[in-house]
XYZ file of C-alpha atoms in Angstrom:
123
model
C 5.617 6.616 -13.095
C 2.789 9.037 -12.960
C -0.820 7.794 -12.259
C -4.174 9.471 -13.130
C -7.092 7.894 -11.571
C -10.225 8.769 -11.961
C -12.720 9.563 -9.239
C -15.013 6.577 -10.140
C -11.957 4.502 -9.493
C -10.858 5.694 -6.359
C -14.109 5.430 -4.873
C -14.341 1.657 -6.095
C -10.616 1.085 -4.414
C -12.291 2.757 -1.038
C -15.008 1.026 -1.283
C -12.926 -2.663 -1.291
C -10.691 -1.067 1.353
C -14.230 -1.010 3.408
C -14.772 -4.339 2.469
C -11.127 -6.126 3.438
C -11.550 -3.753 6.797
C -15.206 -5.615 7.675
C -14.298 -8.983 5.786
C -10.523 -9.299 6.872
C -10.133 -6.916 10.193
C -6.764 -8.619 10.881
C -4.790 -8.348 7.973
C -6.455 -4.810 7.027
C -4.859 -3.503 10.660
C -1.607 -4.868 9.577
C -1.509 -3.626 6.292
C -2.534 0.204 7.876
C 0.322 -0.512 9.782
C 2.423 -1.244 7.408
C 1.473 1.747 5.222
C 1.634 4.062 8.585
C 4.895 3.105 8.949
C 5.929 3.437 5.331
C 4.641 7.056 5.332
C 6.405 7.566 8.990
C 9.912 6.397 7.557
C 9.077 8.336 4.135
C 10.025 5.349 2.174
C 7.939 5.593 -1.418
C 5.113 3.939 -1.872
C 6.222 2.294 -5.104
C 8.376 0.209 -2.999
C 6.262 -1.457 -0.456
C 4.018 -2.006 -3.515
C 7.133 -3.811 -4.899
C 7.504 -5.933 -1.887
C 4.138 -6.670 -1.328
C 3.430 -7.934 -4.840
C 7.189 -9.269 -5.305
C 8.245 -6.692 -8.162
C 11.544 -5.811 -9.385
C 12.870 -3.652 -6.084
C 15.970 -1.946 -8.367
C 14.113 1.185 -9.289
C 12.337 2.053 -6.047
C 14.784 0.947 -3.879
C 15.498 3.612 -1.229
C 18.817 4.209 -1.082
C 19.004 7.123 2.106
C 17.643 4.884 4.808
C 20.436 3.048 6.867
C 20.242 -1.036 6.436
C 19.417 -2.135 10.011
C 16.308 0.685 9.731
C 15.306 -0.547 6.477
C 15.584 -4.863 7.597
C 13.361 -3.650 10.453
C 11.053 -2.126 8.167
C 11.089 -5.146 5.696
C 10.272 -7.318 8.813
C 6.789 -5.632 9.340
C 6.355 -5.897 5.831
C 7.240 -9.807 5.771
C 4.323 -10.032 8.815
C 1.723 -8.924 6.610
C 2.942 -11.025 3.676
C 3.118 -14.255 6.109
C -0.542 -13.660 7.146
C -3.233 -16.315 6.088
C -5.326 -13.600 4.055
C -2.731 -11.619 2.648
C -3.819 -12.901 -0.270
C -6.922 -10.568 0.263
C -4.673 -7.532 0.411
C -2.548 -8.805 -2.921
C -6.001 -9.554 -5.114
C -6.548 -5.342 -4.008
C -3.585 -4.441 -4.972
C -3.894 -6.395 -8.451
C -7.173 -5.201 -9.037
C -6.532 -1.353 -8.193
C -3.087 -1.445 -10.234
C -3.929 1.651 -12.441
C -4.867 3.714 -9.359
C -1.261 3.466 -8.386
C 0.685 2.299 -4.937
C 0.697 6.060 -3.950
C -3.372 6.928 -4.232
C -4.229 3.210 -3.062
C -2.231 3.103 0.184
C -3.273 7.283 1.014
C -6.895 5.881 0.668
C -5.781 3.105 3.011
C -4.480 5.777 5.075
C -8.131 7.710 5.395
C -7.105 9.711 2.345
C -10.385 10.983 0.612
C -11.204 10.153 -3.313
C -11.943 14.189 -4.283
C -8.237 15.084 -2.939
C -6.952 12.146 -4.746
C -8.260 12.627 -8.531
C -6.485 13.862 -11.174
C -3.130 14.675 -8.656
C -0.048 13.229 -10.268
C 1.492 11.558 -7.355
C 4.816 10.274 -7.822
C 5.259 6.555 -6.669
């Protein structure tokens, strides 16, 4: 699904992503971890959204990467979501939901709001 955020929204999502860095430095270094490495593998976005938030994995699931890279992968996933304030990170995530996976974790990624607006980026 294609998302169109608007600039006012992206800078609101940055802005929280400021505050979970300050508020929550733990959790925020495993989640840009955890989004590093999703971009590193090039496994969508839409799907560590779907694991993070417990979502119907069926229609994101990536079907090219090999199952022992992919368990790995789901392991550093299941540290963030066994970490005392990863509620923090799900509450973002719930909040930000019409900005899209894609534009929420580039932002997390140092991504800024200008280059983000308006571009239809494909979960």
């Amino acid at each position: 699904m294609i998302k169109l955020a608007s600039l006012g929204e992206l800078y609101e999502a940055k802005e929280d992503i400021r505050d979970i860095r300050t508020r929550y430095p733990d959790v925020y270094a495993i989640l840009n971890h955890v989004v590093s490495f999703t971009r590193q593998l090039q496994i969508k976005y839409g799907y560590m959204g779907a694991l993070l938030m417990e979502e119907d994995l069926e229609a994101c699931y990536p079907e090219f990467i090999k199952g022992s890279i992919l368990s790995v992968y789901q392991r550093e996933v299941n540290r963030l979501k066994d970490h005392e304030d990863f509620q923090v990170v799900q509450e973002f995530l719930n909040k930000h939901r019409e900005v899209g996976d894609a534009k929420l974790f580039l932002l997390i990624l140092g991504a800024k709001p200008e280059l983000l607006r308006g571009s239809t980026i494909m979960k």
